[in-house]
């Protein structure tokens, strides 16, 4: 999305026209909460010894961003194993974490994630909460769209559970037979549950697969949050605007609200670092 004054330059976040946006569809991990770090550590604890045992190239953080980030858990297992040419049986969802199957490995990772979440907790990004405050004060609807089946637990731990009228997570996707990111279906379902056309919704994502999902659908705008993927990569994947923190967009939200005549308080624009 380019500046109208200089078509060769991207529009600054504060100058975006968000007047047509009535719903915001937030990814959870890495967008609202720093649980991506918890996930990264859990995946590393799973695959570092596993790949070593199989004589495969070692696991790195780059593998997380390229093969796992934003995908449903078992899809992440499949993708990472495929990158190393490792083939294991699919198994069943009920497989024990000790079993050497796709589902067993996924369940082993889930155990590690839940243990870390219980021990350390999680705090929402202050800048993301400020943006959420501004969005809800403007009268817009909000939803969480997460590949994780742990989304409700994470929202509860972060004190955000009562802020979202719609949560489309991995459990909902499995129940309703929706393909996960990078397909747009889960975002489309969230828009449907909010009672809004996709063209009136913004997708807010930090993961490669999530940005691809937003770009694959007919959404009003795809907002990329750079938590490590890189601005150039997010832009190539289809993000219309890229920010380091979501509070950069508060002026645009407030301007859209003022233009629509929606009364709202003015959240602080002071940048804070994540707790």
PDB file of C-alpha atoms in Angstrom:
ATOM      1  CA  UNK A   1       0.000   0.000   0.000  1.00  0.00           C
ATOM      2  CA  UNK A   2       1.728   3.145  -1.214  1.00  0.00           C
ATOM      3  CA  UNK A   3       1.520   6.777  -0.177  1.00  0.00           C
ATOM      4  CA  UNK A   4      -0.836   8.853  -2.370  1.00  0.00           C
ATOM      5  CA  UNK A   5       1.716  11.686  -2.286  1.00  0.00           C
ATOM      6  CA  UNK A   6       4.547   9.468  -3.525  1.00  0.00           C
ATOM      7  CA  UNK A   7       3.413   6.197  -5.123  1.00  0.00           C
ATOM      8  CA  UNK A   8       6.957   4.791  -4.853  1.00  0.00           C
ATOM      9  CA  UNK A   9       6.921   5.017  -1.056  1.00  0.00           C
ATOM     10  CA  UNK A  10       4.895   2.819   1.311  1.00  0.00           C
ATOM     11  CA  UNK A  11       2.211   4.537   3.373  1.00  0.00           C
ATOM     12  CA  UNK A  12       3.359   5.313   6.915  1.00  0.00           C
ATOM     13  CA  UNK A  13       1.347   3.342   9.511  1.00  0.00           C
ATOM     14  CA  UNK A  14      -0.033   6.496  11.120  1.00  0.00           C
ATOM     15  CA  UNK A  15      -1.267   7.729   7.711  1.00  0.00           C
ATOM     16  CA  UNK A  16      -3.251   4.627   6.725  1.00  0.00           C
ATOM     17  CA  UNK A  17      -6.882   5.004   5.710  1.00  0.00           C
ATOM     18  CA  UNK A  18      -8.717   2.529   7.935  1.00  0.00           C
ATOM     19  CA  UNK A  19     -12.145   4.091   7.456  1.00  0.00           C
ATOM     20  CA  UNK A  20     -13.538   0.972   5.762  1.00  0.00           C
ATOM     21  CA  UNK A  21     -12.316  -1.438   8.435  1.00  0.00           C
ATOM     22  CA  UNK A  22     -14.943  -2.618  10.927  1.00  0.00           C
ATOM     23  CA  UNK A  23     -13.269  -5.750  12.237  1.00  0.00           C
ATOM     24  CA  UNK A  24      -9.740  -6.764  13.255  1.00  0.00           C
ATOM     25  CA  UNK A  25      -8.712 -10.419  13.085  1.00  0.00           C
ATOM     26  CA  UNK A  26      -5.701 -10.918  15.352  1.00  0.00           C
ATOM     27  CA  UNK A  27      -3.260 -13.759  15.353  1.00  0.00           C
ATOM     28  CA  UNK A  28      -2.344 -14.539  18.967  1.00  0.00           C
ATOM     29  CA  UNK A  29       1.210 -15.819  19.326  1.00  0.00           C
ATOM     30  CA  UNK A  30       3.641 -13.037  18.454  1.00  0.00           C
ATOM     31  CA  UNK A  31       0.914 -10.456  17.801  1.00  0.00           C
ATOM     32  CA  UNK A  32      -0.956 -10.082  21.092  1.00  0.00           C
ATOM     33  CA  UNK A  33       1.309 -12.132  23.344  1.00  0.00           C
ATOM     34  CA  UNK A  34       4.990 -13.138  23.223  1.00  0.00           C
ATOM     35  CA  UNK A  35       4.036 -16.798  23.390  1.00  0.00           C
ATOM     36  CA  UNK A  36       5.885 -17.268  20.115  1.00  0.00           C
ATOM     37  CA  UNK A  37       9.030 -17.345  22.271  1.00  0.00           C
ATOM     38  CA  UNK A  38       7.509 -20.114  24.406  1.00  0.00           C
ATOM     39  CA  UNK A  39       6.580 -22.016  21.241  1.00  0.00           C
ATOM     40  CA  UNK A  40      10.063 -21.520  19.784  1.00  0.00           C
ATOM     41  CA  UNK A  41      11.697 -22.917  22.907  1.00  0.00           C
ATOM     42  CA  UNK A  42       9.289 -25.853  23.000  1.00  0.00           C
ATOM     43  CA  UNK A  43       9.943 -26.731  19.351  1.00  0.00           C
ATOM     44  CA  UNK A  44      13.690 -26.439  19.918  1.00  0.00           C
ATOM     45  CA  UNK A  45      13.514 -28.770  22.907  1.00  0.00           C
ATOM     46  CA  UNK A  46      11.647 -31.254  20.731  1.00  0.00           C
ATOM     47  CA  UNK A  47      13.653 -31.145  17.532  1.00  0.00           C
ATOM     48  CA  UNK A  48      17.210 -30.392  18.667  1.00  0.00           C
ATOM     49  CA  UNK A  49      17.751 -33.865  20.163  1.00  0.00           C
ATOM     50  CA  UNK A  50      15.404 -35.551  17.690  1.00  0.00           C
ATOM     51  CA  UNK A  51      17.280 -34.358  14.595  1.00  0.00           C
ATOM     52  CA  UNK A  52      20.605 -35.171  16.220  1.00  0.00           C
ATOM     53  CA  UNK A  53      19.408 -38.725  16.866  1.00  0.00           C
ATOM     54  CA  UNK A  54      18.488 -39.040  13.189  1.00  0.00           C
ATOM     55  CA  UNK A  55      21.787 -37.628  11.931  1.00  0.00           C
ATOM     56  CA  UNK A  56      19.974 -34.740  10.265  1.00  0.00           C
ATOM     57  CA  UNK A  57      21.137 -31.106   9.981  1.00  0.00           C
ATOM     58  CA  UNK A  58      20.669 -29.361  13.352  1.00  0.00           C
ATOM     59  CA  UNK A  59      17.531 -27.441  14.259  1.00  0.00           C
ATOM     60  CA  UNK A  60      17.761 -23.622  14.150  1.00  0.00           C
ATOM     61  CA  UNK A  61      15.467 -20.665  14.798  1.00  0.00           C
ATOM     62  CA  UNK A  62      15.323 -20.186  11.018  1.00  0.00           C
ATOM     63  CA  UNK A  63      13.588 -23.574  10.806  1.00  0.00           C
ATOM     64  CA  UNK A  64      10.870 -22.293  13.135  1.00  0.00           C
ATOM     65  CA  UNK A  65      10.090 -19.306  10.922  1.00  0.00           C
ATOM     66  CA  UNK A  66      10.337 -21.270   7.665  1.00  0.00           C
ATOM     67  CA  UNK A  67       8.480 -24.472   8.524  1.00  0.00           C
ATOM     68  CA  UNK A  68       6.520 -24.120  11.751  1.00  0.00           C
ATOM     69  CA  UNK A  69       5.509 -20.575  12.662  1.00  0.00           C
ATOM     70  CA  UNK A  70       1.758 -19.981  12.415  1.00  0.00           C
ATOM     71  CA  UNK A  71       0.842 -23.490  11.285  1.00  0.00           C
ATOM     72  CA  UNK A  72      -1.285 -26.035  13.142  1.00  0.00           C
ATOM     73  CA  UNK A  73       0.961 -28.137  15.392  1.00  0.00           C
ATOM     74  CA  UNK A  74       0.893 -31.378  13.407  1.00  0.00           C
ATOM     75  CA  UNK A  75       1.409 -29.487  10.142  1.00  0.00           C
ATOM     76  CA  UNK A  76       4.506 -27.943  11.711  1.00  0.00           C
ATOM     77  CA  UNK A  77       5.826 -31.403  12.582  1.00  0.00           C
ATOM     78  CA  UNK A  78       5.185 -32.644   9.035  1.00  0.00           C
ATOM     79  CA  UNK A  79       6.799 -29.588   7.457  1.00  0.00           C
ATOM     80  CA  UNK A  80       9.948 -29.737   9.585  1.00  0.00           C
ATOM     81  CA  UNK A  81      10.390 -33.475   9.105  1.00  0.00           C
ATOM     82  CA  UNK A  82       9.898 -33.098   5.335  1.00  0.00           C
ATOM     83  CA  UNK A  83      12.642 -30.440   5.277  1.00  0.00           C
ATOM     84  CA  UNK A  84      15.047 -33.095   6.592  1.00  0.00           C
ATOM     85  CA  UNK A  85      13.698 -35.967   4.514  1.00  0.00           C
ATOM     86  CA  UNK A  86      12.498 -37.819   7.624  1.00  0.00           C
ATOM     87  CA  UNK A  87       9.410 -39.991   7.241  1.00  0.00           C
ATOM     88  CA  UNK A  88       7.473 -41.307  10.242  1.00  0.00           C
ATOM     89  CA  UNK A  89       3.965 -42.764  10.540  1.00  0.00           C
ATOM     90  CA  UNK A  90       1.071 -40.337  10.977  1.00  0.00           C
ATOM     91  CA  UNK A  91      -0.238 -42.123  14.036  1.00  0.00           C
ATOM     92  CA  UNK A  92      -3.357 -40.944  15.842  1.00  0.00           C
ATOM     93  CA  UNK A  93      -4.278 -37.787  17.763  1.00  0.00           C
ATOM     94  CA  UNK A  94      -4.339 -39.940  20.898  1.00  0.00           C
ATOM     95  CA  UNK A  95      -0.707 -41.106  20.464  1.00  0.00           C
ATOM     96  CA  UNK A  96       1.443 -40.813  23.584  1.00  0.00           C
ATOM     97  CA  UNK A  97       4.120 -38.072  23.466  1.00  0.00           C
ATOM     98  CA  UNK A  98       6.769 -40.807  23.565  1.00  0.00           C
ATOM     99  CA  UNK A  99       5.664 -42.303  20.234  1.00  0.00           C
ATOM    100  CA  UNK A 100       7.708 -41.629  17.104  1.00  0.00           C
ATOM    101  CA  UNK A 101       4.784 -40.518  14.960  1.00  0.00           C
ATOM    102  CA  UNK A 102       3.634 -37.162  13.627  1.00  0.00           C
ATOM    103  CA  UNK A 103       0.950 -36.985  16.290  1.00  0.00           C
ATOM    104  CA  UNK A 104       3.216 -38.313  19.033  1.00  0.00           C
ATOM    105  CA  UNK A 105       5.845 -35.661  18.287  1.00  0.00           C
ATOM    106  CA  UNK A 106       3.193 -32.962  18.164  1.00  0.00           C
ATOM    107  CA  UNK A 107       1.829 -34.060  21.519  1.00  0.00           C
ATOM    108  CA  UNK A 108       5.355 -34.088  22.969  1.00  0.00           C
ATOM    109  CA  UNK A 109       5.801 -30.493  21.889  1.00  0.00           C
ATOM    110  CA  UNK A 110       2.429 -29.559  23.381  1.00  0.00           C
ATOM    111  CA  UNK A 111       3.449 -30.971  26.758  1.00  0.00           C
ATOM    112  CA  UNK A 112       6.587 -28.826  26.710  1.00  0.00           C
ATOM    113  CA  UNK A 113       4.583 -25.721  25.808  1.00  0.00           C
ATOM    114  CA  UNK A 114       1.981 -26.228  28.538  1.00  0.00           C
ATOM    115  CA  UNK A 115       4.655 -26.822  31.176  1.00  0.00           C
ATOM    116  CA  UNK A 116       6.467 -23.608  30.224  1.00  0.00           C
ATOM    117  CA  UNK A 117       3.244 -21.581  30.170  1.00  0.00           C
ATOM    118  CA  UNK A 118       2.293 -22.863  33.617  1.00  0.00           C
ATOM    119  CA  UNK A 119       5.734 -22.098  35.046  1.00  0.00           C
ATOM    120  CA  UNK A 120       6.343 -18.685  33.483  1.00  0.00           C
ATOM    121  CA  UNK A 121       2.925 -17.307  32.544  1.00  0.00           C
ATOM    122  CA  UNK A 122       2.616 -14.796  29.734  1.00  0.00           C
ATOM    123  CA  UNK A 123       1.996 -11.052  29.541  1.00  0.00           C
ATOM    124  CA  UNK A 124       0.450  -9.324  26.539  1.00  0.00           C
ATOM    125  CA  UNK A 125       2.549  -6.844  24.555  1.00  0.00           C
ATOM    126  CA  UNK A 126       1.692  -3.409  26.026  1.00  0.00           C
ATOM    127  CA  UNK A 127       1.674  -1.788  22.580  1.00  0.00           C
ATOM    128  CA  UNK A 128      -0.718  -4.442  21.278  1.00  0.00           C
ATOM    129  CA  UNK A 129      -3.069  -3.896  24.226  1.00  0.00           C
ATOM    130  CA  UNK A 130      -3.002  -0.146  23.555  1.00  0.00           C
ATOM    131  CA  UNK A 131      -3.932  -0.821  19.919  1.00  0.00           C
ATOM    132  CA  UNK A 132      -6.680  -3.221  21.002  1.00  0.00           C
ATOM    133  CA  UNK A 133      -8.032  -0.527  23.350  1.00  0.00           C
ATOM    134  CA  UNK A 134      -8.132   1.976  20.480  1.00  0.00           C
ATOM    135  CA  UNK A 135      -9.774  -0.483  18.085  1.00  0.00           C
ATOM    136  CA  UNK A 136     -12.514  -1.434  20.535  1.00  0.00           C
ATOM    137  CA  UNK A 137     -13.046   2.182  21.583  1.00  0.00           C
ATOM    138  CA  UNK A 138     -13.592   3.004  17.904  1.00  0.00           C
ATOM    139  CA  UNK A 139     -16.508   0.567  17.785  1.00  0.00           C
ATOM    140  CA  UNK A 140     -14.779  -2.073  15.687  1.00  0.00           C
ATOM    141  CA  UNK A 141     -15.241  -5.790  16.339  1.00  0.00           C
ATOM    142  CA  UNK A 142     -12.309  -8.062  17.176  1.00  0.00           C
ATOM    143  CA  UNK A 143     -11.506 -11.759  16.898  1.00  0.00           C
ATOM    144  CA  UNK A 144      -8.550 -14.026  17.564  1.00  0.00           C
ATOM    145  CA  UNK A 145      -7.530 -16.420  14.798  1.00  0.00           C
ATOM    146  CA  UNK A 146      -4.869 -18.831  16.006  1.00  0.00           C
ATOM    147  CA  UNK A 147      -3.584 -22.163  14.773  1.00  0.00           C
ATOM    148  CA  UNK A 148      -2.926 -23.180  18.369  1.00  0.00           C
ATOM    149  CA  UNK A 149      -5.391 -25.292  20.318  1.00  0.00           C
ATOM    150  CA  UNK A 150      -3.964 -23.566  23.411  1.00  0.00           C
ATOM    151  CA  UNK A 151      -5.376 -20.151  22.452  1.00  0.00           C
ATOM    152  CA  UNK A 152      -8.053 -19.997  25.205  1.00  0.00           C
ATOM    153  CA  UNK A 153      -5.481 -20.884  27.881  1.00  0.00           C
ATOM    154  CA  UNK A 154      -3.052 -18.259  26.576  1.00  0.00           C
ATOM    155  CA  UNK A 155      -5.754 -15.567  26.430  1.00  0.00           C
ATOM    156  CA  UNK A 156      -6.753 -16.414  30.003  1.00  0.00           C
ATOM    157  CA  UNK A 157      -3.143 -16.319  31.231  1.00  0.00           C
ATOM    158  CA  UNK A 158      -2.621 -12.944  29.544  1.00  0.00           C
ATOM    159  CA  UNK A 159      -5.828 -11.444  30.968  1.00  0.00           C
ATOM    160  CA  UNK A 160      -7.381 -11.026  27.519  1.00  0.00           C
ATOM    161  CA  UNK A 161     -10.050 -13.737  27.557  1.00  0.00           C
ATOM    162  CA  UNK A 162     -12.927 -11.283  28.046  1.00  0.00           C
ATOM    163  CA  UNK A 163     -11.782  -8.970  25.257  1.00  0.00           C
ATOM    164  CA  UNK A 164     -12.667 -11.183  22.289  1.00  0.00           C
ATOM    165  CA  UNK A 165     -16.180 -12.058  21.178  1.00  0.00           C
ATOM    166  CA  UNK A 166     -14.895 -14.619  18.678  1.00  0.00           C
ATOM    167  CA  UNK A 167     -11.966 -17.047  18.943  1.00  0.00           C
ATOM    168  CA  UNK A 168     -11.207 -19.334  15.997  1.00  0.00           C
ATOM    169  CA  UNK A 169      -8.382 -21.592  17.146  1.00  0.00           C
ATOM    170  CA  UNK A 170      -6.956 -24.966  16.214  1.00  0.00           C
ATOM    171  CA  UNK A 171      -9.734 -26.790  18.037  1.00  0.00           C
ATOM    172  CA  UNK A 172     -12.430 -24.891  16.111  1.00  0.00           C
ATOM    173  CA  UNK A 173     -10.616 -25.516  12.820  1.00  0.00           C
ATOM    174  CA  UNK A 174     -10.419 -29.252  13.550  1.00  0.00           C
ATOM    175  CA  UNK A 175     -14.065 -29.405  14.616  1.00  0.00           C
ATOM    176  CA  UNK A 176     -15.310 -27.549  11.537  1.00  0.00           C
ATOM    177  CA  UNK A 177     -12.904 -29.134   9.050  1.00  0.00           C
ATOM    178  CA  UNK A 178     -11.218 -25.844   8.180  1.00  0.00           C
ATOM    179  CA  UNK A 179      -7.754 -25.938   6.582  1.00  0.00           C
ATOM    180  CA  UNK A 180      -5.192 -24.026   8.616  1.00  0.00           C
ATOM    181  CA  UNK A 181      -2.930 -21.184   7.618  1.00  0.00           C
ATOM    182  CA  UNK A 182      -1.591 -20.435   5.002  1.00  0.00           C
ATOM    183  CA  UNK A 183      -5.133 -21.017   3.696  1.00  0.00           C
ATOM    184  CA  UNK A 184      -7.474 -18.092   4.504  1.00  0.00           C
ATOM    185  CA  UNK A 185     -10.377 -20.220   5.792  1.00  0.00           C
ATOM    186  CA  UNK A 186      -9.946 -19.622   9.530  1.00  0.00           C
ATOM    187  CA  UNK A 187      -9.799 -15.857   9.028  1.00  0.00           C
ATOM    188  CA  UNK A 188     -12.837 -16.058   6.780  1.00  0.00           C
ATOM    189  CA  UNK A 189     -14.731 -18.006   9.456  1.00  0.00           C
ATOM    190  CA  UNK A 190     -13.863 -15.355  12.061  1.00  0.00           C
ATOM    191  CA  UNK A 191     -15.209 -12.601   9.798  1.00  0.00           C
ATOM    192  CA  UNK A 192     -18.371 -14.645   9.272  1.00  0.00           C
ATOM    193  CA  UNK A 193     -18.845 -15.089  13.029  1.00  0.00           C
ATOM    194  CA  UNK A 194     -18.404 -11.337  13.510  1.00  0.00           C
ATOM    195  CA  UNK A 195     -21.105 -10.778  10.893  1.00  0.00           C
ATOM    196  CA  UNK A 196     -18.769  -8.850   8.616  1.00  0.00           C
ATOM    197  CA  UNK A 197     -17.634  -9.226   4.997  1.00  0.00           C
ATOM    198  CA  UNK A 198     -13.954 -10.068   4.712  1.00  0.00           C
ATOM    199  CA  UNK A 199     -13.383  -6.822   2.817  1.00  0.00           C
ATOM    200  CA  UNK A 200     -14.300  -4.908   5.995  1.00  0.00           C
ATOM    201  CA  UNK A 201     -11.759  -6.821   8.103  1.00  0.00           C
ATOM    202  CA  UNK A 202      -8.067  -6.350   8.764  1.00  0.00           C
ATOM    203  CA  UNK A 203      -5.819  -9.367   9.272  1.00  0.00           C
ATOM    204  CA  UNK A 204      -3.109  -8.745  11.883  1.00  0.00           C
ATOM    205  CA  UNK A 205      -0.257 -11.252  11.627  1.00  0.00           C
ATOM    206  CA  UNK A 206       3.435 -11.799  12.335  1.00  0.00           C
ATOM    207  CA  UNK A 207       3.920 -15.283  10.867  1.00  0.00           C
ATOM    208  CA  UNK A 208       4.775 -16.138   7.273  1.00  0.00           C
ATOM    209  CA  UNK A 209       1.886 -18.582   6.964  1.00  0.00           C
ATOM    210  CA  UNK A 210      -0.536 -16.098   8.543  1.00  0.00           C
ATOM    211  CA  UNK A 211       0.424 -13.249   6.209  1.00  0.00           C
ATOM    212  CA  UNK A 212       0.063 -15.659   3.274  1.00  0.00           C
ATOM    213  CA  UNK A 213      -3.411 -16.559   4.550  1.00  0.00           C
ATOM    214  CA  UNK A 214      -4.414 -12.910   4.728  1.00  0.00           C
ATOM    215  CA  UNK A 215      -3.061 -12.215   1.255  1.00  0.00           C
ATOM    216  CA  UNK A 216      -4.901 -15.258  -0.126  1.00  0.00           C
ATOM    217  CA  UNK A 217      -8.292 -13.948   1.005  1.00  0.00           C
ATOM    218  CA  UNK A 218     -10.275 -10.855   0.091  1.00  0.00           C
ATOM    219  CA  UNK A 219      -9.530  -8.867   3.240  1.00  0.00           C
ATOM    220  CA  UNK A 220      -9.512  -5.108   3.578  1.00  0.00           C
ATOM    221  CA  UNK A 221      -5.889  -4.948   4.667  1.00  0.00           C
ATOM    222  CA  UNK A 222      -3.144  -7.273   5.892  1.00  0.00           C
ATOM    223  CA  UNK A 223      -1.101  -5.793   8.733  1.00  0.00           C
ATOM    224  CA  UNK A 224       2.286  -7.414   9.278  1.00  0.00           C
ATOM    225  CA  UNK A 225       3.993  -7.207  12.679  1.00  0.00           C
ATOM    226  CA  UNK A 226       7.720  -7.808  12.362  1.00  0.00           C
ATOM    227  CA  UNK A 227       8.729 -10.105  15.226  1.00  0.00           C
ATOM    228  CA  UNK A 228      11.626 -11.687  13.377  1.00  0.00           C
ATOM    229  CA  UNK A 229      10.475 -12.672   9.897  1.00  0.00           C
ATOM    230  CA  UNK A 230      11.775  -9.387   8.460  1.00  0.00           C
ATOM    231  CA  UNK A 231      10.065  -6.495   6.717  1.00  0.00           C
ATOM    232  CA  UNK A 232      11.137  -7.465   3.214  1.00  0.00           C
ATOM    233  CA  UNK A 233       9.864 -11.012   3.662  1.00  0.00           C
ATOM    234  CA  UNK A 234       6.526  -9.859   5.114  1.00  0.00           C
ATOM    235  CA  UNK A 235       6.051  -7.452   2.223  1.00  0.00           C
ATOM    236  CA  UNK A 236       6.791 -10.155  -0.357  1.00  0.00           C
ATOM    237  CA  UNK A 237       4.353 -12.485   1.383  1.00  0.00           C
ATOM    238  CA  UNK A 238       1.557  -9.946   0.999  1.00  0.00           C
ATOM    239  CA  UNK A 239       1.503  -7.599   3.990  1.00  0.00           C
ATOM    240  CA  UNK A 240       0.054  -4.203   3.015  1.00  0.00           C
ATOM    241  CA  UNK A 241       1.692  -2.381   5.909  1.00  0.00           C
ATOM    242  CA  UNK A 242       4.394  -3.487   8.342  1.00  0.00           C
ATOM    243  CA  UNK A 243       4.959  -2.258  11.894  1.00  0.00           C
ATOM    244  CA  UNK A 244       7.352  -3.084  14.692  1.00  0.00           C
ATOM    245  CA  UNK A 245       4.604  -2.495  17.278  1.00  0.00           C
ATOM    246  CA  UNK A 246       0.867  -2.154  16.760  1.00  0.00           C
ATOM    247  CA  UNK A 247       0.539   1.163  18.591  1.00  0.00           C
ATOM    248  CA  UNK A 248       2.065   2.769  15.485  1.00  0.00           C
ATOM    249  CA  UNK A 249      -1.406   2.364  13.979  1.00  0.00           C
ATOM    250  CA  UNK A 250      -3.352   4.086  16.768  1.00  0.00           C
ATOM    251  CA  UNK A 251      -3.432   7.504  15.019  1.00  0.00           C
ATOM    252  CA  UNK A 252      -4.959   5.880  11.940  1.00  0.00           C
ATOM    253  CA  UNK A 253      -7.593   4.099  14.059  1.00  0.00           C
ATOM    254  CA  UNK A 254      -8.476   7.308  15.887  1.00  0.00           C
ATOM    255  CA  UNK A 255      -8.702   9.270  12.636  1.00  0.00           C
ATOM    256  CA  UNK A 256     -11.037   6.653  11.131  1.00  0.00           C
ATOM    257  CA  UNK A 257     -13.195   6.757  14.272  1.00  0.00           C
ATOM    258  CA  UNK A 258     -13.357  10.560  14.182  1.00  0.00           C
ATOM    259  CA  UNK A 259     -14.355  10.506  10.526  1.00  0.00           C
ATOM    260  CA  UNK A 260     -17.185   8.083  11.304  1.00  0.00           C
ATOM    261  CA  UNK A 261     -18.362  10.161  14.259  1.00  0.00           C
ATOM    262  CA  UNK A 262     -17.602   7.433  16.813  1.00  0.00           C
ATOM    263  CA  UNK A 263     -16.801   8.972  20.208  1.00  0.00           C
ATOM    264  CA  UNK A 264     -13.818   7.371  21.841  1.00  0.00           C
ATOM    265  CA  UNK A 265     -11.161   8.020  24.462  1.00  0.00           C
ATOM    266  CA  UNK A 266      -7.603   8.566  23.334  1.00  0.00           C
ATOM    267  CA  UNK A 267      -5.323   5.708  24.404  1.00  0.00           C
ATOM    268  CA  UNK A 268      -1.772   6.653  25.219  1.00  0.00           C
ATOM    269  CA  UNK A 269       0.560   6.604  22.235  1.00  0.00           C
ATOM    270  CA  UNK A 270       3.595   6.106  24.439  1.00  0.00           C
ATOM    271  CA  UNK A 271       5.660   3.181  23.206  1.00  0.00           C
ATOM    272  CA  UNK A 272       6.307   0.559  25.849  1.00  0.00           C
ATOM    273  CA  UNK A 273       8.511  -2.486  25.681  1.00  0.00           C
ATOM    274  CA  UNK A 274       6.932  -5.906  26.224  1.00  0.00           C
ATOM    275  CA  UNK A 275       6.943  -6.981  29.842  1.00  0.00           C
TER     276      UNK A 275
END
